[in-house]
PDB file of C-alpha atoms in Angstrom:
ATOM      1  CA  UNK A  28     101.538 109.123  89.952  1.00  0.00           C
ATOM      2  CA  UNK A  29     103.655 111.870  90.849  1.00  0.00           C
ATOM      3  CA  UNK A  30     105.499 110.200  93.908  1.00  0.00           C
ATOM      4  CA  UNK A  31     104.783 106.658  93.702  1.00  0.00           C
ATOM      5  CA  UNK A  32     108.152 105.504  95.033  1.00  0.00           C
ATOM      6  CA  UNK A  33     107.429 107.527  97.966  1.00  0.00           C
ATOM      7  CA  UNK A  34     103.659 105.946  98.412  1.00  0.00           C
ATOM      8  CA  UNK A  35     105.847 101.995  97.985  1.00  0.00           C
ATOM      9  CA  UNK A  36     107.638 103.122 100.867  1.00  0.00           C
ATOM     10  CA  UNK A  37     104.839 104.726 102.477  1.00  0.00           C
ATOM     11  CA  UNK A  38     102.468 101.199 101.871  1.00  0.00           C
ATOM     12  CA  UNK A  39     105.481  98.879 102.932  1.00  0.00           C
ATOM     13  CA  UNK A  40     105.538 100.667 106.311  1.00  0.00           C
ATOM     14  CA  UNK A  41     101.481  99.896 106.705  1.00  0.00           C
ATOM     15  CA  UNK A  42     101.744  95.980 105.518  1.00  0.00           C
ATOM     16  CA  UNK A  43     104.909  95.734 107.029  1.00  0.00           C
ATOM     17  CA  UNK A  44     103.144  96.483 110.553  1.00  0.00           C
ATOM     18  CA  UNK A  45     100.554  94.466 109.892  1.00  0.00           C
ATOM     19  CA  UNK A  46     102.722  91.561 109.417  1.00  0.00           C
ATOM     20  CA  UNK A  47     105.293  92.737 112.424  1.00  0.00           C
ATOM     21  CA  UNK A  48     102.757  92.854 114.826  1.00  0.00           C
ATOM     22  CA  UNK A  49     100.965  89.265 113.949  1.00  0.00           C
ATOM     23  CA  UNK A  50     104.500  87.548 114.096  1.00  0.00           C
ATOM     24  CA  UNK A  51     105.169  89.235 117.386  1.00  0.00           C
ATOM     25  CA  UNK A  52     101.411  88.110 118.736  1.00  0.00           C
ATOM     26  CA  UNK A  53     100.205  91.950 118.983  1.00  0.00           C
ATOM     27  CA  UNK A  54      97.527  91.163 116.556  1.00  0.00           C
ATOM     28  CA  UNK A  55      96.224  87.534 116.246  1.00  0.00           C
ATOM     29  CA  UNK A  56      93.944  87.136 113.165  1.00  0.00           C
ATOM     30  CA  UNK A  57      90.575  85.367 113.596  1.00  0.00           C
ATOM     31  CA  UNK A  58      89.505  82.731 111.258  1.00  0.00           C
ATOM     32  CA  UNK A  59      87.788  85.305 108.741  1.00  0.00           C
ATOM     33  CA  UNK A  60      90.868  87.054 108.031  1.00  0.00           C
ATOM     34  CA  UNK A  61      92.389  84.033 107.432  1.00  0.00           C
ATOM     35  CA  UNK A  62      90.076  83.019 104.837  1.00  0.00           C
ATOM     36  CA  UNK A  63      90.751  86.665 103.947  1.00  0.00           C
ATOM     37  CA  UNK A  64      93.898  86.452 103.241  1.00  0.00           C
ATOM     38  CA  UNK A  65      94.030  83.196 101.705  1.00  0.00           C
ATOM     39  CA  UNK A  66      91.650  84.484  98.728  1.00  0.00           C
ATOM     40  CA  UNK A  67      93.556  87.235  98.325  1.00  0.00           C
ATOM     41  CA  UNK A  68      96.205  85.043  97.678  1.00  0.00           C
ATOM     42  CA  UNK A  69      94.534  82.957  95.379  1.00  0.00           C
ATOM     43  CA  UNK A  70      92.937  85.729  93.644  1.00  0.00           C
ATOM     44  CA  UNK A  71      95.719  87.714  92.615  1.00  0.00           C
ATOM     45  CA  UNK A  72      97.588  84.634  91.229  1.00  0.00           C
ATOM     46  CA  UNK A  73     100.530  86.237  89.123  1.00  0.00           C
ATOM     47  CA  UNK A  74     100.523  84.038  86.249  1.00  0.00           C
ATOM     48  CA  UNK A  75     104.250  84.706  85.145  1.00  0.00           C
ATOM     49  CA  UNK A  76     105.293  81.668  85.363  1.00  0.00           C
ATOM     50  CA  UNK A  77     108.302  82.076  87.845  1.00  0.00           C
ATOM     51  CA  UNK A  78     109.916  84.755  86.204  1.00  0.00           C
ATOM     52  CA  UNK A  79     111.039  88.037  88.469  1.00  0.00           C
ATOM     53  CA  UNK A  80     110.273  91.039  87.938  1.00  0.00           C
ATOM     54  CA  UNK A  81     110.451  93.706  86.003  1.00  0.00           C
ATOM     55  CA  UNK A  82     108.336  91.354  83.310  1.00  0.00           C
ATOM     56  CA  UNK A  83     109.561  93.768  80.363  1.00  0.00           C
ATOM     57  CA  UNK A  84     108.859  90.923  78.100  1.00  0.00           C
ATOM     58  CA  UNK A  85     104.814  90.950  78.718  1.00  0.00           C
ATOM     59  CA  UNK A  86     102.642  93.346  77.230  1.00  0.00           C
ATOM     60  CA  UNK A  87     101.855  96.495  78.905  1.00  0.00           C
ATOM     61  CA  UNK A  88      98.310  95.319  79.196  1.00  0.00           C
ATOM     62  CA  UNK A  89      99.424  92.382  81.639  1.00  0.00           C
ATOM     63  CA  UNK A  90     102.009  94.050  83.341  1.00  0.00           C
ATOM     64  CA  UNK A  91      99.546  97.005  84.085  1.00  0.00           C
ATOM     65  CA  UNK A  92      96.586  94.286  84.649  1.00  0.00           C
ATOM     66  CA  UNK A  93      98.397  92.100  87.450  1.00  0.00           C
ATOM     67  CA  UNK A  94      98.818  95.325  89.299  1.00  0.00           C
ATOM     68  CA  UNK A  95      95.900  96.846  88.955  1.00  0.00           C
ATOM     69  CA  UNK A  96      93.566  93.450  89.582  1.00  0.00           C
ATOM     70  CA  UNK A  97      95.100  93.667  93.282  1.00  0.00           C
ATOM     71  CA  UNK A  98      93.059  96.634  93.848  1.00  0.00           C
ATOM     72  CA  UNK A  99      89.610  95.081  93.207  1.00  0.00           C
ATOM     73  CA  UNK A 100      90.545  92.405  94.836  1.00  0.00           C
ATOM     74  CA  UNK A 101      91.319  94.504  98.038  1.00  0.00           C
ATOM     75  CA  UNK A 102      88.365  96.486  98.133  1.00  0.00           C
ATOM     76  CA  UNK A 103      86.743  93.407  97.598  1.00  0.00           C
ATOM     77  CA  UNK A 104      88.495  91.840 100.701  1.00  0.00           C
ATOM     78  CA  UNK A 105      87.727  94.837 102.748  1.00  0.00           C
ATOM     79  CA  UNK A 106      84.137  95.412 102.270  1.00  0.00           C
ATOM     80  CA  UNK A 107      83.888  91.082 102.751  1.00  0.00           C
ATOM     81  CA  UNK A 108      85.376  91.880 106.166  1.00  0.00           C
ATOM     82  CA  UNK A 109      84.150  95.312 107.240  1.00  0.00           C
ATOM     83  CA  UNK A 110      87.318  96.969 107.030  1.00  0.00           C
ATOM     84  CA  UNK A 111      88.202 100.691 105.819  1.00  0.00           C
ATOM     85  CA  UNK A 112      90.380 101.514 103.701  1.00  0.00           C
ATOM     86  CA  UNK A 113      93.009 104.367 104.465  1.00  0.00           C
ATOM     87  CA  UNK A 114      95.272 106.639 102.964  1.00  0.00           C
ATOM     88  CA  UNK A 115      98.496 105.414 103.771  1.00  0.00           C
ATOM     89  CA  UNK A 116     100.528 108.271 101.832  1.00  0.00           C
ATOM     90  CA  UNK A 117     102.970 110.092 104.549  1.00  0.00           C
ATOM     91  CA  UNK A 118     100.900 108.550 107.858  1.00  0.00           C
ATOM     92  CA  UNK A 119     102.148 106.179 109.906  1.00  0.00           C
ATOM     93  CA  UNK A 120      99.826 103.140 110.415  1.00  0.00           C
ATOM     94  CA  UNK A 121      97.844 102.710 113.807  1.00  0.00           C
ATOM     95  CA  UNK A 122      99.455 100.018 116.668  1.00  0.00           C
ATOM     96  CA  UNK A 123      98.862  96.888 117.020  1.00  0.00           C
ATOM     97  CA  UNK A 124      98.298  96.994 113.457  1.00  0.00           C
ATOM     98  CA  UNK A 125      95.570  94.552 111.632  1.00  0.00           C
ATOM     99  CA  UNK A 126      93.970  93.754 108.714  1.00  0.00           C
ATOM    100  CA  UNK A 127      92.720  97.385 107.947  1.00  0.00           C
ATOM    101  CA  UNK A 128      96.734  98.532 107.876  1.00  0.00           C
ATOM    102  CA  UNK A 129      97.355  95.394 105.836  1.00  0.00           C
ATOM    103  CA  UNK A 130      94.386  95.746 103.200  1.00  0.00           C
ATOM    104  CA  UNK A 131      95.414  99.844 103.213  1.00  0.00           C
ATOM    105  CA  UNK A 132      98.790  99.431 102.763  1.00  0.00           C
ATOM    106  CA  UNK A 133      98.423  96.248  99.323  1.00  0.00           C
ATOM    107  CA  UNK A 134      95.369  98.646  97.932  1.00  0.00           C
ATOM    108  CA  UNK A 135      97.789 101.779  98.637  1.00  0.00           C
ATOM    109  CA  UNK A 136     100.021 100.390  95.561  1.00  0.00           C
ATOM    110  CA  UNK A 137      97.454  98.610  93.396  1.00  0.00           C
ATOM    111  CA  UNK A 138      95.216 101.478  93.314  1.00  0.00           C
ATOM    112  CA  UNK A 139      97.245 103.559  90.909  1.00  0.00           C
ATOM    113  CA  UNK A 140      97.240 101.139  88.454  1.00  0.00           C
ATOM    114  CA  UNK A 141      93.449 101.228  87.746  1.00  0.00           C
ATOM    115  CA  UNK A 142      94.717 105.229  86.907  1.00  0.00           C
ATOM    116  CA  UNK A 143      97.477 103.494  84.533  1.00  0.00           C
ATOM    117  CA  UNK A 144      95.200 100.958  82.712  1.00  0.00           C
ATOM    118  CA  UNK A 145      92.535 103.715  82.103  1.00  0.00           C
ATOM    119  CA  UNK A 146      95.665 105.665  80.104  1.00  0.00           C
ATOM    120  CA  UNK A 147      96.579 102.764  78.376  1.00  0.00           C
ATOM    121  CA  UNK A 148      93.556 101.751  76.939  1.00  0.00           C
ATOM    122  CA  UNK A 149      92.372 105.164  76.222  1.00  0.00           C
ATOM    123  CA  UNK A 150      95.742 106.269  74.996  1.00  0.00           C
ATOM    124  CA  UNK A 151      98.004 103.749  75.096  1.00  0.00           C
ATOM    125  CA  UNK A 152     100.023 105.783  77.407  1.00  0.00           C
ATOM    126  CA  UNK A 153     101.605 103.347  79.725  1.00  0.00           C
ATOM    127  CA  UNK A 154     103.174 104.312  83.134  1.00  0.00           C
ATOM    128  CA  UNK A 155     106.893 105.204  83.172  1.00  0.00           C
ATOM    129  CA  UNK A 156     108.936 102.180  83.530  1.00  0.00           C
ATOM    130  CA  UNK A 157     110.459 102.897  86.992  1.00  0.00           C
ATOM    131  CA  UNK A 158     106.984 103.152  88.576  1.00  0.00           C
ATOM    132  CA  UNK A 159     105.405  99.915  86.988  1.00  0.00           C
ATOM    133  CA  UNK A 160     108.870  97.800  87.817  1.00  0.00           C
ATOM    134  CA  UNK A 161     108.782  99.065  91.420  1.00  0.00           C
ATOM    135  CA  UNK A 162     104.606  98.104  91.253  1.00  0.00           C
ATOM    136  CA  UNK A 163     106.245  94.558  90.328  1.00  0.00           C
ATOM    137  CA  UNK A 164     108.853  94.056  92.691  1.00  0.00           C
ATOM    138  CA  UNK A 165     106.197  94.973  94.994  1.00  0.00           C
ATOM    139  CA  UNK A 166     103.910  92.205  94.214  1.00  0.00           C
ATOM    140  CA  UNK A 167     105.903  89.700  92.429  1.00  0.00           C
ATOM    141  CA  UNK A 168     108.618  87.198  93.889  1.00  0.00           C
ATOM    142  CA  UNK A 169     109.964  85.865  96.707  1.00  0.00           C
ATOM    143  CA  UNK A 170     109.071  87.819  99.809  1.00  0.00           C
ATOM    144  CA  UNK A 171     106.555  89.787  98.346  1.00  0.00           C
ATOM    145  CA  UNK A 172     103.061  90.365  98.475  1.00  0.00           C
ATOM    146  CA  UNK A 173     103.026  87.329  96.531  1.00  0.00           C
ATOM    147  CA  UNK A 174     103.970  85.201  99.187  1.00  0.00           C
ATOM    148  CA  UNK A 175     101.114  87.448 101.592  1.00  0.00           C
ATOM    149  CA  UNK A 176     100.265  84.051 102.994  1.00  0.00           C
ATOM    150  CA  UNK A 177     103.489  82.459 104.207  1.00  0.00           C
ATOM    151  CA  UNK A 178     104.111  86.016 106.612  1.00  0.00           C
ATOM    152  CA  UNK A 179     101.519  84.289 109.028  1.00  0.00           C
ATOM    153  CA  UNK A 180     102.410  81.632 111.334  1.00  0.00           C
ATOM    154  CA  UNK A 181      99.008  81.442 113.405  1.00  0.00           C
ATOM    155  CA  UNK A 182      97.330  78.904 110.518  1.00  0.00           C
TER     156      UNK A 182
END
């Protein structure tokens, strides 16, 4: 990815919405996107045992794999729900924003790490370092995507 902090910064601004405007009562999720979001949270369980990030330790195949399950599991998600998924690089989400901004903004991030696992296995060319620790820190830890759940308080 040629500017993948830029698209992190670009994604954080979608989910970031998303969350904003459900704390704030602009968007009040029904009870499918609970479920929703609650499967996404179990299905993208990180299985690094409470270590943070970067996880330079693991193999690339794991590192790359934790990422790049998120984006099945999104699509997944969206199609479940009837959402679309949209590009998120350099376009400010729509307001109120909902689960389509959410789902956009995780699968904005996972997505290039289907790209990176495809390399690895076919070359073992992994991504650079800097873009697969700033995938982690995304997803991985305390007040991240990890913790998608606890950024609701309508359960």
């Amino acid at each position: 990815m040629e500017n993948f902090p830029a698209l992190v910064d670009d994604a954080g601004q979608w989910w970031d919405a998303a969350v904003e405007d459900a704390q704030e009562g602009r968007w009040v999720r029904d009870d499918v996107e609970r479920a929703v979001v609650a499967d996404i949270a179990a299905a993208t369980n990180a299985l690094h045992g409470g270590r943070l990030p970067p996880f330079t330790e693991d193999d690339w195949y794991v590192r790359i794999g934790r990422i790049a399950n998120w984006a099945g599991v999104i699509r997944l998600a969206a199609r479940a729900g009837g959402w679309e998924l949209r590009p998120v690089a350099g376009r400010a989400p729509d307001r109120p924003a909902g689960m389509t901004e959410l789902l956009s903004g995780i699968y904005a991030i996972a997505a290039p790490a289907e790209t990176w696992m495809r390399r690895f296995v076919e070359a073992r060319q992994p991504p650079s370092e800097q873009d697969m620790a700033r995938a982690e820190f995304s997803f991985s830890g305390p007040g991240t995507l990890e913790d998608l759940e606890s950024f609701f308080y309508d359960d």
